[in-house]
Amino acid sequence: MIARLFCWMIAVTGALLSPMAQAEDGYDLWLRYARADQARSADLAAHATAIVAPGNSPTLTAATAELQRGVAGMSGTAPTLSAIVQQGALWLATPASAPALPIRTEGLGNEGYAIRSTQMEGKAVTLIAANSDIGLLHGAYHWLRLAQTGARLDAIDIRSAPRIGLRLLNHWDNLNGTVERGYAGASIWDWWRLPDWKGPRYTDYARANASIGINGTILNNVNAKADSLTAPYIAKAAGLADVFRPYGIKVYLSVKWTAPMELDGLKTADPLDPAVAAWWQAKADEIYRAIPDFGGFLVKANSEGQPGPQDYNRTHADGANMLAAAVKPHGGIVMWRAFVYAHDNPDDRAKQAYTDFKPLDGRFADNVIVQVKNGAIDFQPREPFHPLFGAMPKTPLMMEFQITKEYLGQSTHLTYLGTLFEETLDADTYAKGKGSTVAKVIDGSLDGHELTGIAGVANIGADRDWSGSIFNQADWYAFGRLAWDTSLSAESIAKEWAEMTFSPDPKVVQPVVTMMMGSREAAVDYMTPLGLTHVMDTGHHYGPGPWVSDLARPEWNPVYYHKADANGIGFDRTKTGSDAVSQYAPPVAKMWGNVKTTPERDLLWFHHLSWDHRLRSGETLWDGLVHRYDRGVAYVADMQTRWAALKPHVDAERFAQTQTFLTIQHREALWWRDASIAYFQSLSKRPLPTGSAAPAHDLNWYKAQRFPYAPGHN
Amino acid sequence: MIARLFCWMIAVTGALLSPMAQAEDGYDLWLRYARADQARSADLAAHATAIVAPGNSPTLTAATAELQRGVAGMSGTAPTLSAIVQQGALWLATPASAPALPIRTEGLGNEGYAIRSTQMEGKAVTLIAANSDIGLLHGAYHWLRLAQTGARLDAIDIRSAPRIGLRLLNHWDNLNGTVERGYAGASIWDWWRLPDWKGPRYTDYARANASIGINGTILNNVNAKADSLTAPYIAKAAGLADVFRPYGIKVYLSVKWTAPMELDGLKTADPLDPAVAAWWQAKADEIYRAIPDFGGFLVKANSEGQPGPQDYNRTHADGANMLAAAVKPHGGIVMWRAFVYAHDNPDDRAKQAYTDFKPLDGRFADNVIVQVKNGAIDFQPREPFHPLFGAMPKTPLMMEFQITKEYLGQSTHLTYLGTLFEETLDADTYAKGKGSTVAKVIDGSLDGHELTGIAGVANIGADRDWSGSIFNQADWYAFGRLAWDTSLSAESIAKEWAEMTFSPDPKVVQPVVTMMMGSREAAVDYMTPLGLTHVMDTGHHYGPGPWVSDLARPEWNPVYYHKADANGIGFDRTKTGSDAVSQYAPPVAKMWGNVKTTPERDLLWFHHLSWDHRLRSGETLWDGLVHRYDRGVAYVADMQTRWAALKPHVDAERFAQTQTFLTIQHREALWWRDASIAYFQSLSKRPLPTGSAAPAHDLNWYKAQRFPYAPGHN
C-alpha cells in the first residue's frame, strides 16, 4: 500500500511538470484525475489532507487507493492514510467503526452512502458514511466525481442509494475472443490465459464500473456455448470474480439450455426431467464452490435458434424455475430473457413477447427476473417502450438496454444514448394510472418487488479506449449512472461526463453537451425518422437496406417493418392492423391507436399512412420525411463545426479521433439519407421538396454496396 | 516539430522525477529510452548537445524526432535542432548535403549508414552519414541502440549496410480482424475504419520496424481473400502505406489466385489466358495509382487447398511469371511460396516442395523470388534446413521464418527464436562446397542474385505488449536484426535486447540472456527431442498429440512423422526409406544418410531406429528420449528460479507477467513430457530410466484433453 502510494506521489510530482506528457488515448475513461488549476488544486488538497478509513479490507484498500490516486492527480499531492481524524480529512466510516457517527445510515442499504461536510472534534472534515465497505467505495467515487467536476467541497450534503438492486453489464463476448455486436475490438476477457494471467486491465474495468455503481457482469454471450460451464471455464470465471469482488461486482454466466446434453450426454434438456434438474443442481453446486458469491444465470431460450424449454413443450416459466431451484440454495438468481419471436408465428413480431410472457405472470419462482428489452423489436434508434412493462405485475421485470450501438452508428457515430435511456425510463405505462413509469416498474416500486434489475449490453472491447471511441464511453457512463439513479437527467450526466472526460472548462463542456444532447435524435432523423424501424442492412446492421425483402424469415426483412408502397408507408398496429396497441394500458393504447394523438416521432411505428398525409406542420408526410433526413445530416454538420472550434481546448489525439469519426458520420448520414430517399422515392414517385438535394447515386448503387467484414457480426 | 519537442522536454523533466510513474506494460518495446544513471546521462547529453540534419523531409523528421525522444528519455534533456554543427552535436549528413563529408558512403547503398566520432571545424561531433534519408534514419536508430546499451559514445566507428534487400514481415492477418496463428490478440489493422482513421499505433509499428531495419510488410494472410484487391481495401492499404513510407517500409499484399473470377466473373484463372493476364495488369495499375511505391504480391498457390496455376495444368513458374509481368512496369516483385504438398502425393511430405520446384529453376521471371520455409515441414521447434536452399542456383530464394510461435509454446512459453534463426542461417548447404551457408544463398552472394529477401511471419497483435508477452518481443527483434545482418550472433542480439528492454545492468542482462539462450533447446527437449517432429495436437497445434492418426490426409497425422511402434521410432529418410537425404548436396546427404554421422539432434528426422539403439552417451534411445524430456522440463524450472531472483530489478507488471507465464510453461512442459512418455511407453513397453517419474495421468487422460477455443486457429 505504502509502496503504491509512493509511486503515485512520485508520478504526480512528475505530472505536475508535464501536463501534456501523457498521450490522451482514452484508456483512463472518466477517471483521468487531470491536474486542476492552482486555486482548485489548493482547494482539493485542503479538503483531502488525509484519509481515515475503518480498516484495510480489499474494498477499503480499493477506496483509499482511488482517493489517493485521484487527489494526487488533481492536486499534485496524495493524501496519506491516517488513523486519526485531522483538519481537512476525508473520513470514511460505518456505524460499526464509529458508533457516534453524525450521519444516519438507515435507508442507505448495503451499497448506498452519505457524504457530508461536517465537524469532528472541532475539525472540519468530509465524512463519507455507509453501512458497508462497498458503500464507502461508492461514496469515495462520488466524492471524486464532485472533485473532478468543480463542485464545492466545503458544503457537501448528499445521500445516495440505488433503487434498483441489480445493475449489470451483459457482455456478448464469445469464448473465441470475438464480441457479437462489438465495435471496440476483441473481447477484453483473455479466456485462454485465465485464470493464470489476470492482467491489470481487469482491475481497471472493475474500477470504472464501481465508479458508476455497476455491481455485476455477465461474462459471456447470451448466444452461449455450453463450454462456459466446463470446469476449466468455471475456473477462469472464478479468476475474474476474484479481481472484481473488492469492487462489489459479481459475475454471472449466460447458459445454453442444452448444456446437460452437450457436456454430459443427457438424452434430454426437458426442464421437468429429474435428471436434467439434478444436472443443473450439481453444476450450480460446482460453480458456487469456485465462486461463492456467484450471481446466477442469464438465459436466452427459444429465441433466434437457441434451444429452450419449449422444445419439450414446457413453458419459459418451467425452464426458468428449474434453473432457479438450482441456484436458490446459494442465493443465486435467474434472468430469463423475454426477447422471443417465432419463425412460424405470423403475428406482428412486436406482439410476440407479450403474447408468450403475459400469460406466465405470477408463475415464476421468486428468484427469477424476466429481462425485457426497452422496446418490442430490437434496440432501434427509437422504439416505444416494451408492452410487457406494466403488464406483468406479479413478475419482477428487468430492463435490457443496448449500450453497444448495433443500430446507432456502431463505433464511429456520435449518438449519445443517455437520451434514449432517459426517454424509456420516463415513459408512462399507465399500468396503475398516470405516473406508472417504466422506471417504477423496474425499480419494483410500482408492484412491490424486492428483486429488481437493469442490464446494459456492454460496448467494451480490447481497443485502447475501451468503447471504440471517446464519445461511446459516455454511453457506458450514462447507463451506469441511470442504473444507480433513474431520476438523473441525460443532460446532467452528459455534463459531468464531459467535465471529467475533457475538462471542467465551460468552453469545452457547453458545446460538447450540446452536441451530445441532440445527437441521438439526429441519428433517428437520418436513419429511421417518424417511427420507421429496422431498415438496416442484413446481418451486420451497418448502413441502410430498406429495400431488403429476400431474407428467410419475414420479420427479418426491412420491408416487413415499413410496408411502403406506391400509396404510403408505415406499420398499422391499430385495431385495423395488428392491434399491437391493445397490449398497452388503455390510455396508452388510445393515444397510439389514434393517428391524431400519436406523437409524430412514433407515427409510422403505429400507423400506415398515405404519402400525402398531412403532418402537424402542414407539410405532407413525404415532404416531412425528406426534411427529417435533411435535418439529421445537418445536425452532424453542425457537430463538426462545434467540434472544430474545440481544437485549442482538446488534446491532439482525442481531437483528431473525434474529428475523423465525425467526418465518417457525416458521410454515412448522407449515405443513409440518400439511400433511403432513393428507395422510398422509387415507391412514392413524389418530387423532393424544394431545397432538398437529389441522392448522389441511383438506387441500384446503394443496393450494390457490400460490407463483407463489417464488425460485430459473428 | 517545436511543439512536439517541447512536450518531450516537459515529459522528460517529469520523468526525471518519476522513474516508476509509468507502468511498464510492454508497449514501448525496445524503444523505452529509460532514464540512465547520472554519469551515463551526462555522457549522453554531452554527445547529443544538438542535432544537425540536412533537411526536414518526413523521414528526416522521423529521425530527428526519434533522436530527441531517445536522448530526452535517457538523459533528461532533449537536444535541439540546429543548423550549425556545434561541440557534441549529432550530425546527420549525406554526400549531397555535405560535399566534404569525412566518411565515404560508397558501399552503404540506399539503406546503410556509417557512424563515426570525428571532428568538424575543431568540434567533436558524432557524424551519421548515409546516401539517403532512410540510411540516416537507420543510423539514428543504431546510435540510439548504442546509447541504450551502454556503449562508448566517444569512439564510434561503424559502417553497416544490409546484404539482404527485402526484409519483410508477413502478417497472417485476416480482413475480419482475426490473425491466423496469432497469439497476441486481434489484428492491429483496423481495416474497418481505415483509411479514415489511422491511429497512433501504426506509427509506433513503423518506428519499431525501422529501428531494426525491416523495410516491408505484407498486410494480409497468405490464405488470402479476394476482397483485399477491391477498391475499398486498396484505399485502406494505401492509408497504411502513407504512414509507413517515411520509415522506409513498403506495403505488399497477399493475393488469391482466383481473384479475377471472384471479383469480376472471369471464367478462368489460367495464367496463360490473356484475359486473366489483362485483369492482373489492370489490377496492378490500379494498386500503383493508389500506392506508387507498392512492393508487390505474395502468393500461396496450390497449397493446403488454395487455388493456383496447377488447377489449369500450368506450373508455379507460369503463375508467378504472369503476375510478375503485371507488376514489372511499376518496379514490383512477386514472392511465390514453395510451401506445397499434395494430398494425392504418396511421397514423403518433406520431399514434395523440392520435387515441385527444383525442375523450375531458371524458369522464373527476374522479378520473382521463391519464398522457402526454413525447413521442409512446417516451422517445427527444430528442422534441418530446407533442401531447396542451394538447389535452385538460377532462382532467387528468400527465407520464410515464423516469428509467431505456432509450434513453440504460442503466447506463453519463453522460447527465444534467435538461436533457431541463427542455426538455419549458419547451416551449410555445401551447394558450392564447404561454406555455402543458407545465409549466402538468401543474401544472393552464393549464386550472384540481386533480388534477395527474408520474411518473418509476424507475432504482432493488438495486445498492449504487441507480441503476447515481453519475451516474445525478442523474437521480432531478433528477426529484424538478423535480417539486416545475418552474421550477428543470437546471443549478442539477446544481450542488446535485454539491455534495452529491461536494463543495461549486468545483474539483469546476464541471467536474462542465459534464460533465453537455452530456452528454444528446452522446448525441443520437452516437445520434439532427438529429431522428432509435428507431434502437436490437431489444428490448433497447442499441446501434444503424438497419438493422432485419424486426420484425412496422412501427412497431417503425428503418427506419420514419428512412425513409432513396438520396435522403434523415427522416419527413415535415407536410401532405405524415402531417400529425402538425396535432395541435399552429397556431403550433406552423406552425413544425414548415415546414422553414425547424423547429429543426434536430427536423429529421428532421418532414421527409424530400435528403442534399444545406443546413443553416443551409451544409453538406449528410449532412455535418452526420456532423459531429454526430463531435461526440457528441468530447464524451465531453472528459468523460474533465475527469474524469481530478478524480482528486485524488474518492474512489477513485467515481472508478474513473466513469472505467471513461466508457471504456465512449466506446467505445460510437464504435460508435454508426460503425455509423450505415456504414449511412447505404450508402444515401447520399456521401463522408465531410474530417476524419471511416471506420467501424472494415464494415456487416456492426455488423449481426452480438448481445447475448443485455442487461439490462432481460424
Short mmCIF file of N, CA and C in Angstrom, two decimals, chain A residues 25-26 29-30 403 405 410-418 421 459 465-478 494-495 497-499 501-502 508-517 519 639 642-644 646 650 654-662 665, chain B residues 193:
data_model
loop_
_atom_site.label_atom_id
_atom_site.label_comp_id
_atom_site.label_asym_id
_atom_site.label_seq_id
_atom_site.Cartn_x
_atom_site.Cartn_y
_atom_site.Cartn_z
N ASP A 25 -5.10 8.76 -24.67
CA ASP A 25 -5.57 7.72 -25.57
C ASP A 25 -6.92 7.15 -25.17
N GLY A 26 -7.53 7.72 -24.13
CA GLY A 26 -8.86 7.31 -23.73
C GLY A 26 -8.90 6.17 -22.74
N LEU A 29 -10.61 6.70 -19.29
CA LEU A 29 -12.06 6.95 -19.23
C LEU A 29 -12.35 8.25 -18.48
N TRP A 30 -13.34 8.20 -17.60
CA TRP A 30 -13.72 9.39 -16.82
C TRP A 30 -12.96 9.43 -15.49
N ILE A 403 -26.02 -0.89 -24.85
CA ILE A 403 -25.04 0.21 -24.84
C ILE A 403 -24.22 0.19 -26.12
N LYS A 405 -23.64 0.03 -29.93
CA LYS A 405 -24.55 0.70 -30.85
C LYS A 405 -24.78 -0.06 -32.15
N GLN A 410 -22.74 2.25 -34.69
CA GLN A 410 -21.65 1.34 -34.33
C GLN A 410 -20.47 2.12 -33.73
N SER A 411 -19.27 1.93 -34.20
CA SER A 411 -18.16 2.53 -33.43
C SER A 411 -17.96 4.01 -33.68
N THR A 412 -18.39 4.52 -34.83
CA THR A 412 -17.91 5.86 -35.18
C THR A 412 -18.92 7.00 -35.00
N HIS A 413 -20.21 6.70 -35.05
CA HIS A 413 -21.17 7.81 -34.96
C HIS A 413 -21.27 8.32 -33.52
N LEU A 414 -21.35 9.62 -33.41
CA LEU A 414 -21.57 10.24 -32.11
C LEU A 414 -23.09 10.30 -31.90
N THR A 415 -23.59 9.37 -31.12
CA THR A 415 -25.03 9.30 -30.86
C THR A 415 -25.20 8.95 -29.39
N TYR A 416 -25.19 9.94 -28.57
CA TYR A 416 -25.27 9.77 -27.11
C TYR A 416 -26.56 9.08 -26.71
N LEU A 417 -26.45 7.97 -26.01
CA LEU A 417 -27.62 7.15 -25.69
C LEU A 417 -28.31 7.55 -24.39
N GLY A 418 -27.73 8.50 -23.67
CA GLY A 418 -28.37 8.91 -22.42
C GLY A 418 -29.82 9.33 -22.64
N PHE A 421 -32.02 6.20 -23.11
CA PHE A 421 -32.29 5.54 -21.83
C PHE A 421 -33.33 6.34 -21.03
N ASN A 459 -20.52 -2.12 -24.36
CA ASN A 459 -19.83 -1.64 -25.56
C ASN A 459 -18.32 -1.66 -25.36
N ASP A 465 -9.23 2.52 -26.09
CA ASP A 465 -10.20 3.43 -25.48
C ASP A 465 -11.45 2.69 -24.99
N TRP A 466 -11.41 1.39 -24.92
CA TRP A 466 -12.45 0.53 -24.35
C TRP A 466 -13.71 0.42 -25.20
N SER A 467 -14.19 1.54 -25.74
CA SER A 467 -15.54 1.57 -26.33
C SER A 467 -15.54 1.91 -27.81
N GLY A 468 -14.39 1.95 -28.42
CA GLY A 468 -14.32 2.22 -29.86
C GLY A 468 -14.21 3.69 -30.20
N SER A 469 -14.64 4.53 -29.29
CA SER A 469 -14.43 5.97 -29.46
C SER A 469 -14.58 6.63 -28.10
N ILE A 470 -14.07 7.82 -27.99
CA ILE A 470 -14.17 8.54 -26.72
C ILE A 470 -15.65 8.79 -26.38
N PHE A 471 -16.43 9.21 -27.37
CA PHE A 471 -17.81 9.54 -27.06
C PHE A 471 -18.66 8.30 -26.74
N ASN A 472 -18.28 7.14 -27.24
CA ASN A 472 -19.02 5.93 -26.86
C ASN A 472 -18.85 5.63 -25.37
N GLN A 473 -17.77 6.10 -24.78
CA GLN A 473 -17.58 5.91 -23.34
C GLN A 473 -18.73 6.55 -22.56
N ALA A 474 -19.29 7.61 -23.10
CA ALA A 474 -20.38 8.31 -22.41
C ALA A 474 -21.61 7.42 -22.27
N ASP A 475 -21.79 6.49 -23.20
CA ASP A 475 -22.96 5.61 -23.14
C ASP A 475 -22.82 4.60 -22.00
N TRP A 476 -21.63 4.08 -21.84
CA TRP A 476 -21.33 3.20 -20.70
C TRP A 476 -21.55 3.98 -19.40
N TYR A 477 -21.01 5.17 -19.38
CA TYR A 477 -21.12 6.01 -18.18
C TYR A 477 -22.58 6.33 -17.87
N ALA A 478 -23.32 6.73 -18.88
CA ALA A 478 -24.72 7.12 -18.66
C ALA A 478 -25.56 5.92 -18.22
N ALA A 494 -24.47 13.91 -19.12
CA ALA A 494 -23.57 14.33 -20.20
C ALA A 494 -22.61 15.40 -19.70
N LYS A 495 -23.14 16.30 -18.88
CA LYS A 495 -22.31 17.39 -18.40
C LYS A 495 -21.19 16.86 -17.50
N TRP A 497 -20.00 13.91 -17.36
CA TRP A 497 -19.08 13.08 -18.14
C TRP A 497 -18.10 13.95 -18.92
N ALA A 498 -18.62 14.99 -19.55
CA ALA A 498 -17.76 15.88 -20.34
C ALA A 498 -16.75 16.58 -19.43
N GLU A 499 -17.19 16.97 -18.26
CA GLU A 499 -16.26 17.63 -17.33
C GLU A 499 -15.10 16.72 -16.96
N THR A 501 -14.20 13.90 -18.61
CA THR A 501 -13.52 13.30 -19.76
C THR A 501 -12.64 14.32 -20.48
N PHE A 502 -13.12 15.56 -20.56
CA PHE A 502 -12.34 16.58 -21.27
C PHE A 502 -11.78 17.62 -20.31
N VAL A 508 -15.49 24.11 -23.05
CA VAL A 508 -15.49 22.76 -23.62
C VAL A 508 -16.83 22.07 -23.33
N VAL A 509 -17.24 22.16 -22.08
CA VAL A 509 -18.40 21.38 -21.64
C VAL A 509 -19.66 21.78 -22.39
N GLN A 510 -19.86 23.08 -22.53
CA GLN A 510 -21.13 23.53 -23.11
C GLN A 510 -21.31 23.01 -24.55
N PRO A 511 -20.35 23.20 -25.44
CA PRO A 511 -20.55 22.67 -26.80
C PRO A 511 -20.59 21.15 -26.84
N VAL A 512 -19.81 20.50 -25.99
CA VAL A 512 -19.82 19.03 -26.01
C VAL A 512 -21.21 18.52 -25.60
N VAL A 513 -21.77 19.11 -24.55
CA VAL A 513 -23.08 18.67 -24.09
C VAL A 513 -24.14 18.98 -25.16
N THR A 514 -24.01 20.12 -25.79
CA THR A 514 -24.94 20.46 -26.86
C THR A 514 -24.87 19.43 -27.99
N MET A 515 -23.67 19.10 -28.39
CA MET A 515 -23.51 18.07 -29.42
C MET A 515 -24.19 16.77 -29.00
N MET A 516 -23.90 16.35 -27.79
CA MET A 516 -24.39 15.05 -27.32
C MET A 516 -25.91 15.02 -27.25
N MET A 517 -26.49 16.08 -26.72
CA MET A 517 -27.92 16.03 -26.40
C MET A 517 -28.80 15.89 -27.63
N SER A 519 -27.71 14.43 -30.46
CA SER A 519 -27.07 13.51 -31.39
C SER A 519 -27.89 12.26 -31.69
N MET A 639 -22.39 19.44 -35.65
CA MET A 639 -21.45 18.88 -34.67
C MET A 639 -20.01 19.03 -35.15
N ARG A 642 -18.98 22.57 -34.39
CA ARG A 642 -18.74 22.78 -32.96
C ARG A 642 -17.43 22.12 -32.51
N TRP A 643 -17.22 20.91 -33.00
CA TRP A 643 -16.01 20.20 -32.58
C TRP A 643 -14.76 20.91 -33.10
N ALA A 644 -14.80 21.35 -34.34
CA ALA A 644 -13.63 22.02 -34.91
C ALA A 644 -13.22 23.21 -34.06
N LEU A 646 -13.31 23.41 -31.00
CA LEU A 646 -12.72 22.99 -29.72
C LEU A 646 -11.25 22.63 -29.83
N VAL A 650 -8.78 20.78 -26.66
CA VAL A 650 -8.77 19.32 -26.52
C VAL A 650 -7.41 18.80 -26.99
N ARG A 654 -7.27 12.87 -28.99
CA ARG A 654 -8.73 12.72 -28.92
C ARG A 654 -9.44 13.70 -29.86
N PHE A 655 -8.83 14.86 -30.06
CA PHE A 655 -9.42 15.78 -31.04
C PHE A 655 -9.44 15.15 -32.42
N ALA A 656 -8.31 14.59 -32.81
CA ALA A 656 -8.21 14.03 -34.17
C ALA A 656 -9.14 12.85 -34.34
N GLN A 657 -9.21 11.99 -33.35
CA GLN A 657 -10.08 10.82 -33.48
C GLN A 657 -11.53 11.25 -33.67
N THR A 658 -11.98 12.16 -32.83
CA THR A 658 -13.38 12.59 -32.91
C THR A 658 -13.65 13.31 -34.23
N GLN A 659 -12.71 14.14 -34.64
CA GLN A 659 -12.88 14.84 -35.91
C GLN A 659 -13.02 13.84 -37.07
N THR A 660 -12.15 12.83 -37.05
CA THR A 660 -12.22 11.80 -38.09
C THR A 660 -13.55 11.08 -38.05
N PHE A 661 -13.98 10.71 -36.86
CA PHE A 661 -15.22 9.95 -36.76
C PHE A 661 -16.43 10.81 -37.16
N LEU A 662 -16.38 12.10 -36.86
CA LEU A 662 -17.48 12.97 -37.32
C LEU A 662 -17.50 13.06 -38.84
N GLN A 665 -19.15 9.98 -39.85
CA GLN A 665 -20.57 10.06 -39.54
C GLN A 665 -21.31 10.93 -40.54
N ARG B 193 -12.07 0.84 -40.10
CA ARG B 193 -12.03 2.30 -40.00
C ARG B 193 -10.90 2.93 -40.83
#
